[in-house]
Coordinates of C-alpha atoms in Angstrom, one line a residue:
X18 CA 0.2 0.0 0.2
X19 CA 1.2 3.7 -0.9
X20 CA 3.1 5.1 2.4
X21 CA 2.2 8.8 1.8
X22 CA -1.4 9.5 3.3
X23 CA -1.3 12.5 0.9
X24 CA -1.2 10.1 -2.2
X25 CA -3.5 8.0 -0.7
X26 CA -6.1 10.5 -0.3
X27 CA -5.7 11.8 -3.7
X28 CA -6.2 8.4 -5.3
X29 CA -9.4 8.2 -3.4
X30 CA -10.3 11.5 -5.1
X31 CA -9.5 10.5 -8.5
X32 CA -11.9 7.2 -8.2
X33 CA -14.4 8.5 -6.3
X34 CA -14.4 12.5 -6.4
X35 CA -18.0 13.2 -5.3
X36 CA -17.7 10.3 -1.8
X37 CA -17.8 13.0 1.2
X38 CA -14.7 13.6 3.1
X39 CA -15.2 16.5 5.6
X40 CA -18.6 18.3 7.3
X41 CA -17.9 21.2 9.2
X42 CA -21.0 22.8 10.1
X43 CA -22.5 23.7 6.8
X44 CA -19.5 23.3 5.5
X45 CA -19.8 19.8 2.9
X46 CA -16.6 18.9 1.0
X47 CA -16.2 15.9 -1.4
X48 CA -12.6 13.8 -1.9
X49 CA -12.6 16.1 -5.0
X50 CA -13.0 19.3 -3.2
X51 CA -10.5 18.0 -0.7
X52 CA -7.7 17.0 -3.1
X53 CA -8.4 20.0 -5.1
X54 CA -7.7 22.5 -2.3
X55 CA -4.7 20.4 -0.7
X56 CA -3.0 20.5 -4.0
X57 CA -3.5 24.2 -3.9
X58 CA -1.9 24.6 -0.8
X59 CA 1.1 22.2 -1.8
X60 CA 1.3 24.3 -4.6
X61 CA 1.4 28.0 -2.8
X62 CA 4.2 26.3 -0.4
X63 CA 6.5 25.5 -3.4
X64 CA 6.1 28.5 -5.4
X65 CA 7.0 30.3 -2.2
X66 CA 10.8 28.0 -1.6
X67 CA 9.1 25.1 0.4
X68 CA 11.0 22.0 -0.5
X69 CA 11.7 18.5 1.1
X70 CA 12.4 18.9 4.8
X71 CA 11.1 22.2 5.5
X72 CA 9.4 22.6 8.5
X73 CA 5.6 24.5 8.2
X74 CA 4.0 25.2 12.0
X75 CA 0.8 24.9 11.1
X76 CA -1.6 26.7 14.5
X77 CA -5.0 26.2 13.6
X78 CA -7.7 24.2 15.5
X79 CA -9.7 21.3 13.8
X80 CA -11.1 22.6 10.6
X81 CA -11.2 22.1 6.7
X82 CA -8.3 24.6 6.7
X83 CA -6.3 22.6 9.4
X84 CA -6.8 18.9 7.2
X85 CA -6.0 21.0 3.6
X86 CA -2.7 22.6 5.3
X87 CA -1.5 19.0 7.0
X88 CA -2.1 17.2 3.8
X89 CA -0.8 20.2 1.7
X90 CA 2.3 19.8 3.6
X91 CA 3.0 16.8 3.2
X92 CA 2.2 16.8 -0.7
X93 CA 4.7 19.9 -0.6
X94 CA 7.3 17.2 0.9
X95 CA 7.6 19.3 4.2
X96 CA 7.4 18.7 7.5
X97 CA 4.1 19.5 9.4
X98 CA 4.4 20.7 13.3
X99 CA 0.9 21.2 14.7
X100 CA 0.8 23.2 17.2
X101 CA -1.7 23.7 20.3
X102 CA -3.9 26.4 19.1
X103 CA -5.2 26.7 22.9
X104 CA -1.6 27.4 24.4
X105 CA -0.8 31.1 24.5
X106 CA 2.2 33.2 23.4
X107 CA 4.6 31.9 26.0
X108 CA 3.9 28.3 25.0
X109 CA 4.3 28.9 21.2
X110 CA 7.3 31.1 21.1
X111 CA 9.6 28.3 22.2
X112 CA 7.7 25.7 20.1
X113 CA 8.8 28.1 16.8
X114 CA 12.0 28.7 17.7
X115 CA 12.7 25.4 18.3
X116 CA 11.0 23.9 15.2
X117 CA 13.1 26.2 13.4
X118 CA 9.4 26.4 10.8
X119 CA 10.4 28.1 7.8
X120 CA 6.5 29.0 7.5
X121 CA 3.5 29.3 10.0
X122 CA 0.1 28.9 9.3
X123 CA -2.3 30.6 11.0
X124 CA -6.2 32.2 11.7
X125 CA -6.1 36.2 11.7
X126 CA -7.2 37.4 15.1
X127 CA -5.3 35.4 17.3
X128 CA -3.8 37.6 19.8
X129 CA -1.2 35.0 21.6
X130 CA 0.0 33.9 17.4
X131 CA 0.5 37.6 16.8
X132 CA 2.6 38.0 19.8
X133 CA 4.7 35.0 19.3
X134 CA 5.0 35.7 15.6
X135 CA 6.8 39.2 16.7
X136 CA 9.7 37.2 18.3
X137 CA 9.8 34.4 15.3
X138 CA 12.1 36.2 13.2
X139 CA 13.0 32.5 11.8
X140 CA 9.7 32.5 10.2
X141 CA 10.1 33.2 6.7
X142 CA 7.0 32.8 5.2
X143 CA 3.8 33.6 6.8
X144 CA 0.5 32.5 5.7
X145 CA -3.1 33.5 7.1
X146 CA -5.9 31.8 7.0
X147 CA -9.4 33.6 6.5
X148 CA -12.7 32.8 5.1
X149 CA -15.0 34.3 2.8
X150 CA -18.4 35.4 2.8
X151 CA -19.0 31.7 0.8
X152 CA -16.8 29.7 3.1
X153 CA -14.2 29.0 0.5
X154 CA -10.9 29.2 1.9
X155 CA -8.4 32.3 1.3
X156 CA -4.9 32.4 1.9
X157 CA -3.0 35.5 2.5
X158 CA 1.0 34.9 2.1
X159 CA 3.5 37.2 3.2
X160 CA 6.1 37.7 0.1
X161 CA 6.4 36.8 -3.6
X162 CA 6.5 33.1 -4.7
X163 CA 9.4 31.3 -6.7
X164 CA 8.9 28.0 -7.8
X165 CA 10.5 25.0 -7.2
X166 CA 9.5 21.1 -6.3
X167 CA 10.8 17.9 -4.2
X168 CA 8.8 15.0 -3.1
X169 CA 9.5 13.1 0.3
X170 CA 10.8 9.4 0.8
X171 CA 9.1 7.0 3.2
X172 CA 11.8 7.3 5.7
X173 CA 11.6 11.2 6.0
X174 CA 10.3 12.7 8.6
X175 CA 6.4 14.0 7.8
X176 CA 5.3 15.4 11.3
X177 CA 6.7 16.7 14.3
X178 CA 4.6 16.8 17.6
X179 CA 5.6 18.3 20.8
X180 CA 4.6 16.5 24.1
X181 CA 5.4 18.7 26.5
X182 CA 5.4 22.5 27.5
X183 CA 8.1 25.6 27.5
X184 CA 9.8 25.1 30.3
X185 CA 13.6 23.5 30.0
X186 CA 13.5 22.5 26.6
X187 CA 10.5 21.3 24.2
X188 CA 10.6 18.2 23.2
X189 CA 9.6 17.2 19.3
X190 CA 8.7 13.6 18.5
X191 CA 9.5 13.4 14.9
X192 CA 7.8 11.1 12.8
X193 CA 8.5 9.5 9.3
X194 CA 5.7 8.8 6.6
X195 CA 6.5 5.2 7.4
X196 CA 6.0 5.5 10.8
X197 CA 2.6 6.9 10.0
X198 CA 1.0 4.5 7.6
X199 CA 2.3 1.2 9.7
X200 CA 0.5 3.0 12.4
X201 CA -2.5 3.7 10.6
X202 CA -2.6 0.6 8.3
X203 CA -3.0 -1.3 11.8
X204 CA -5.4 0.8 13.3
X205 CA -7.5 0.3 9.9
X206 CA -7.2 -3.3 10.6
X207 CA -8.3 -3.7 13.7
X208 CA -11.0 -1.5 13.4
X209 CA -12.4 -3.1 10.4
X210 CA -12.6 0.7 8.9
X211 CA -14.0 1.0 5.0
X212 CA -15.1 4.0 3.2
X213 CA -18.8 2.8 4.4
X214 CA -17.6 4.7 7.9
X215 CA -17.9 8.0 9.3
X216 CA -16.8 9.6 12.8
X217 CA -17.4 12.5 14.8
X218 CA -14.0 13.9 15.5
X219 CA -13.6 16.3 18.8
X220 CA -9.9 15.7 19.1
X221 CA -7.4 18.1 18.3
X222 CA -5.4 17.1 15.5
X223 CA -2.2 18.5 17.0
X224 CA -2.6 15.3 19.1
X225 CA -1.4 12.1 18.6
X226 CA -4.9 10.7 19.0
X227 CA -6.5 13.4 17.0
X228 CA -4.5 12.9 14.2
X229 CA -4.8 9.3 14.2
X230 CA -8.1 9.3 14.0
X231 CA -8.1 11.9 11.0
X232 CA -5.7 9.9 9.2
X233 CA -7.0 6.8 9.8
X234 CA -10.4 7.7 8.0
X235 CA -9.2 9.6 5.2
X236 CA -7.2 6.7 4.2
X237 CA -9.8 4.5 3.8
X238 CA -11.9 7.1 2.4
X239 CA -14.4 7.6 5.0
X240 CA -16.3 11.0 6.1
X241 CA -14.7 12.9 9.0
X242 CA -17.4 15.4 10.9
X243 CA -15.5 17.9 12.8
X244 CA -16.8 19.3 15.7
X245 CA -15.0 21.8 17.8
X246 CA -14.6 21.2 21.2
X247 CA -17.0 19.4 24.0
X248 CA -17.9 22.6 25.5
X249 CA -21.7 21.7 24.8
X250 CA -22.0 18.0 25.1
X251 CA -25.5 18.0 24.0
X252 CA -25.0 19.4 20.1
X253 CA -21.9 17.1 20.0
X254 CA -24.9 13.9 20.3
X255 CA -26.8 16.1 17.9
X256 CA -24.9 15.9 15.5
X257 CA -23.7 12.0 15.8
X258 CA -27.5 11.3 15.4
X259 CA -28.0 13.6 12.3
X260 CA -24.9 13.0 10.9
X261 CA -25.9 8.9 11.5
X262 CA -21.8 8.7 12.0
X263 CA -20.4 4.8 12.4
X264 CA -17.6 6.0 15.1
X265 CA -17.0 8.1 17.8
X266 CA -13.5 8.7 19.7
X267 CA -12.5 10.4 23.1
X268 CA -10.4 10.3 26.5
X269 CA -12.1 8.7 29.6
X270 CA -12.8 12.5 30.5
X271 CA -14.7 13.0 26.8
X272 CA -16.9 10.0 28.2
X273 CA -17.3 10.9 31.9
X274 CA -18.5 14.2 31.0
X275 CA -21.0 12.9 28.1
X276 CA -22.1 10.4 30.8
X277 CA -22.4 12.6 33.2
X278 CA -24.2 15.9 31.3
X279 CA -26.1 14.0 28.6
X280 CA -29.1 11.1 28.6
X281 CA -27.5 9.6 25.7
X282 CA -30.7 7.1 25.2
X283 CA -32.9 10.4 24.5
X284 CA -30.6 10.8 20.8
X285 CA -30.9 8.4 17.8
X286 CA -27.2 6.7 18.2
X287 CA -28.3 3.5 16.4
X288 CA -25.9 4.0 13.8
X289 CA -22.6 3.7 15.9
X290 CA -20.7 0.9 15.3
X291 CA -17.6 1.4 17.2
X292 CA -16.0 3.7 19.9
X293 CA -12.5 3.9 20.6
X294 CA -10.5 5.1 24.0
X295 CA -7.2 6.1 24.4
X296 CA -5.6 9.1 26.1
X297 CA -5.0 7.8 29.7
X298 CA -6.4 4.8 31.8
X299 CA -10.2 4.2 31.4
X300 CA -11.5 2.9 35.1
X301 CA -13.8 0.1 34.5
X302 CA -16.5 1.2 35.9
X303 CA -16.7 4.1 33.4
X304 CA -16.0 1.4 30.6
X305 CA -19.2 -0.8 32.2
X306 CA -20.9 2.4 32.4
X307 CA -20.5 3.5 28.5
X308 CA -21.2 0.2 27.4
X309 CA -24.6 0.2 29.3
X310 CA -25.1 3.5 27.2
X311 CA -23.9 2.3 24.2
X312 CA -24.6 -1.3 23.8
X313 CA -24.9 -1.3 20.0
X314 CA -21.3 0.1 19.6
X315 CA -17.9 -1.8 20.1
X316 CA -16.1 -0.3 22.8
X317 CA -12.5 -0.7 21.7
X318 CA -9.9 -0.1 24.8
X319 CA -6.4 1.2 23.4
X320 CA -3.0 2.6 24.7
X321 CA -0.7 4.6 23.0
X322 CA 2.1 7.4 22.7
X323 CA 3.1 10.0 20.7
X324 CA 6.8 8.7 20.3
X325 CA 5.0 5.2 18.6
X326 CA 3.2 7.2 16.4
X327 CA -0.5 6.9 18.6
X328 CA -0.9 3.2 19.0
X329 CA 0.6 0.3 20.7
X330 CA -2.1 -2.0 21.9
X331 CA -5.9 -2.8 21.5
X332 CA -8.4 -5.0 23.8
X333 CA -10.4 -6.8 21.3
X334 CA -14.0 -5.7 22.6
X335 CA -14.7 -9.2 23.0
X336 CA -12.5 -9.8 25.8
X337 CA -13.3 -6.4 27.2
X338 CA -15.2 -8.3 30.4
X339 CA -12.8 -10.9 30.7
X340 CA -10.1 -8.7 31.0
X341 CA -11.5 -5.2 32.5
X342 CA -8.7 -2.8 33.2
X343 CA -6.4 -4.3 30.8
X344 CA -5.0 -1.7 27.6
X345 CA -4.8 -5.0 25.3
X346 CA -2.2 -6.8 23.0
X347 CA 0.3 -5.2 20.7
X348 CA -1.2 -3.7 17.0
X349 CA 0.1 -5.3 13.9
X350 CA 4.0 -5.6 13.8
X351 CA 4.8 -4.3 17.3
X352 CA 6.5 -6.2 19.6
X353 CA 5.8 -5.5 23.6
X354 CA 7.7 -6.2 26.8
X355 CA 7.8 -5.4 30.4
X356 CA 11.6 -5.6 31.9
X357 CA 13.0 -5.0 35.2
X358 CA 15.5 -1.9 36.2
X359 CA 18.6 -4.1 34.7
X360 CA 17.0 -4.8 31.6
X361 CA 16.2 -8.1 32.1
X362 CA 12.4 -9.5 31.0
X363 CA 9.5 -9.3 33.9
X364 CA 7.6 -12.6 34.4
X365 CA 3.7 -12.8 33.8
X366 CA 1.9 -10.7 36.6
X367 CA 5.5 -8.6 37.6
X368 CA 5.6 -5.3 37.3
X369 CA 8.2 -3.1 35.0
X370 CA 8.7 -0.4 32.4
X371 CA 6.8 -1.1 29.7
X372 CA 9.3 -1.6 26.7
X373 CA 8.1 -1.6 22.8
X374 CA 9.5 -2.5 19.2
X375 CA 8.0 -1.9 15.8
X376 CA 7.4 0.6 12.9
X377 CA 5.3 3.2 14.6
X378 CA 8.6 4.3 17.0
X379 CA 9.5 7.6 16.0
X380 CA 12.5 8.7 14.4
X381 CA 13.7 10.4 17.3
X382 CA 12.9 13.9 19.6
X383 CA 13.7 16.8 16.8
X384 CA 18.0 18.2 17.6
X385 CA 17.8 16.3 20.7
X386 CA 20.4 13.4 20.2
X387 CA 20.8 12.9 24.0
X388 CA 17.2 12.5 24.9
X389 CA 16.9 10.0 21.8
X390 CA 19.4 7.9 23.4
X391 CA 17.6 8.1 26.5
X392 CA 14.4 6.4 25.5
X393 CA 14.9 4.1 22.2
X394 CA 17.7 1.2 22.9
X395 CA 18.3 -1.0 19.9
X396 CA 15.5 0.2 18.4
X397 CA 13.3 -0.5 21.5
X398 CA 11.1 2.3 23.2
X399 CA 11.0 3.1 26.6
X400 CA 7.9 4.4 27.5
X401 CA 8.1 5.1 30.9
X402 CA 4.9 4.1 31.5
X403 CA 4.7 1.1 34.3
X404 CA 2.9 -2.0 34.1
X405 CA 2.6 -6.0 33.7
X406 CA 1.2 -8.6 31.4
X407 CA -0.8 -12.0 32.3
X408 CA 0.1 -15.0 31.0
X409 CA -1.8 -14.4 28.0
X410 CA 0.4 -11.3 27.1
X411 CA -2.5 -8.6 27.7
X412 CA -1.1 -5.3 29.3
X413 CA -2.2 -3.8 32.2
X414 CA -0.8 -0.4 33.4
X415 CA 0.6 0.4 36.8
X416 CA 1.0 4.2 36.3
X417 CA 3.9 6.6 34.6
X418 CA 7.8 7.2 35.7
X419 CA 7.2 10.5 34.3
X420 CA 6.1 13.2 36.3
X421 CA 4.0 14.7 33.0
X422 CA 0.2 15.7 34.1
X423 CA -2.6 13.8 31.7
X424 CA -5.3 16.3 32.4
X425 CA -8.3 15.6 29.5
X426 CA -6.5 15.4 26.3
X427 CA -3.6 17.5 27.5
X428 CA -0.1 16.8 28.3
X429 CA 1.3 19.2 31.1
X430 CA 4.5 19.8 32.3
X431 CA 4.6 21.1 36.0
X432 CA 6.8 23.8 35.6
X433 CA 5.0 25.4 32.9
X434 CA 2.7 26.0 35.9
X435 CA 5.1 26.4 38.7
X436 CA 6.9 29.2 36.8
X437 CA 3.4 31.0 36.6
X438 CA 2.4 30.5 40.3
X439 CA 6.1 31.8 41.5
X440 CA 6.1 34.8 40.0
X441 CA 3.7 36.1 42.9
X442 CA 5.9 38.0 44.9
X443 CA 4.3 35.8 48.0
X444 CA 5.0 32.3 47.1
X445 CA 8.4 31.0 47.8
X446 CA 8.2 28.0 46.1
X447 CA 5.5 25.8 44.1
X448 CA 5.2 22.2 43.0
X449 CA 2.1 21.1 40.6
X450 CA 1.2 17.5 40.2
X451 CA -1.6 15.6 39.0
X452 CA -3.9 14.0 41.4
X453 CA -7.1 11.5 40.4
X454 CA -10.3 13.1 39.1
X455 CA -13.4 11.4 37.6
X456 CA -13.9 13.8 35.0
X457 CA -10.3 14.5 33.3
X458 CA -8.6 11.5 34.6
X459 CA -6.2 13.9 36.2
X460 CA -6.9 17.4 37.9
X461 CA -3.9 19.4 38.6
X462 CA -3.0 20.8 42.2
X463 CA -0.3 22.9 43.2
X464 CA 1.0 23.1 46.7
X465 CA 2.5 26.2 47.4
X466 CA 5.2 27.5 50.3
X467 CA 3.6 31.1 50.8
X468 CA 6.0 33.8 52.7
X469 CA 3.2 35.7 53.8
X470 CA -0.8 34.7 53.0
X471 CA -2.3 34.7 50.1
X472 CA -6.3 33.5 49.0
X473 CA -5.5 30.6 46.7
X474 CA -8.2 32.4 44.0
X475 CA -5.7 34.9 43.6
X476 CA -3.0 32.6 42.6
X477 CA -5.9 31.1 40.2
X478 CA -6.7 34.7 38.8
X479 CA -2.9 34.7 38.1
X480 CA -2.8 31.6 36.2
X481 CA -5.7 32.4 33.9
X482 CA -3.8 35.6 32.8
X483 CA -1.0 33.7 32.1
X484 CA -1.6 30.2 31.1
X485 CA -3.9 28.4 28.8
X486 CA -7.3 27.1 30.3
X487 CA -6.0 23.8 30.7
X488 CA -3.1 24.4 32.5
X489 CA -4.9 26.5 35.4
X490 CA -4.7 24.8 38.8
X491 CA -7.9 23.0 40.3
X492 CA -6.4 22.6 43.5
X493 CA -4.1 24.7 46.1
X494 CA -2.4 23.3 49.0
X495 CA -0.7 25.8 51.0
X496 CA 2.4 23.8 53.0
X497 CA 5.4 24.7 55.3
X498 CA 7.4 22.8 52.8
X499 CA 8.0 20.7 49.8
X500 CA 9.4 16.9 50.3
X501 CA 12.7 17.0 48.6
X502 CA 15.8 14.6 47.5
X503 CA 18.8 14.5 49.0
X504 CA 20.1 16.9 45.9
X505 CA 17.1 19.6 46.2
X506 CA 14.8 17.7 43.8
X507 CA 11.4 18.1 44.4
X508 CA 9.7 14.7 45.1
X509 CA 6.7 14.6 43.4
X510 CA 5.2 11.1 43.6
X511 CA 5.0 12.3 47.7
X512 CA 2.7 14.8 46.9
X513 CA 0.7 13.1 44.4
X514 CA 0.2 10.8 46.8
X515 CA -3.8 10.6 47.8
X516 CA -3.9 11.8 51.4
X517 CA -7.4 13.5 52.0
X518 CA -10.5 14.6 49.7
X519 CA -10.0 16.9 47.7
X520 CA -11.9 20.7 48.3
X521 CA -10.8 23.2 45.5

């Protein structure tokens, strides 16, 4: 099968140009229309000197424009760098600098993007997106064109996804065209996706899970129905019912929100064939509630990492009751081992670190050979996740070695929050951790050492002015000191231990 996803999409468009590809509100785009826009964007990039290996930063919300920019970048032979458009200027600037992006594609009217671009001197070409009254795409560029052209190879980098915040050093995961194609093929295989499928997509495309939902469905000629967010869960259910979609994907907090706020039985969701879950462990009780609410849909519990493109394991729905709490078995062409600290393989039931090997394992971290060597050993990826396998090879996770906070669909570096909190003059030290939360998977809690009294709401207000909404702490606790190692490092694991009932 063709490695390039852009080439696959163009082949589908040539064979069935009228087939529905993207639905976004009142906008409906066929594969033929999508292919034309993608080709036009690729021509625009190449005409302005963009060639094989150049990086193109995409600061766009989920939209037809985001799909066109991603696939057009690939068609031009360049590397796409989708960035979290919910972030703030303090996040964008380090990402843009670290990525070395020659081109930035962005919407007009975003003050944080404008502030970051004012500092991004390396970005030679800026492409602003505007919508005409007829909702056609208008691309506005910043300099005159100079025609060039190049095509990527299978092992060329296709995508750079950032997995952490701005503090210290951004981590850009480099994925090749072959990485993405192999992961897509594996997911298409176990989900049984065909051109008859359609899915409501609410996960952001800059997130590896959201990107995989987009890519798997476009690879088979399926239909993507874009929903902007989950602020209005009733509207999402109305869209699923109206569009008669066959699939829906979410993180645990997505399903907790739907079950908490919506009576799903009121909507005709009989068309749903499959529901997929990744992006953090799903509590068995939540899985049961979801299956009871959507008995007609097969629930696929999955596990993955950005460093392995997206997906590593899947739990066959027919084994869910028997293996409740498991994230399943490795996807096609992927090996998984649980190892001890000395590198030896753990016995079934013995907890160790999860190591994986397969065609989805990243090329490495962008411009960071040391970090790459730390996690890739002889082709094996050290995931940083702890867990065990049972006698049949089903994986059960047991927490992370990393301090990264997983809140909803977001990955948050604690230091991003701490840096802002300690800007307040009354605060001497701060440590942010993730604590269990039924809705988000993890909520942010900040432990604060203050020299003089101040209200928790003042800290939260300060954070709201400086951080993206998903980085605002839910809990604040004042402590006389932070637990530390002999070398002075904060022992976050001790802070994250459940000790009391949390109160905001």
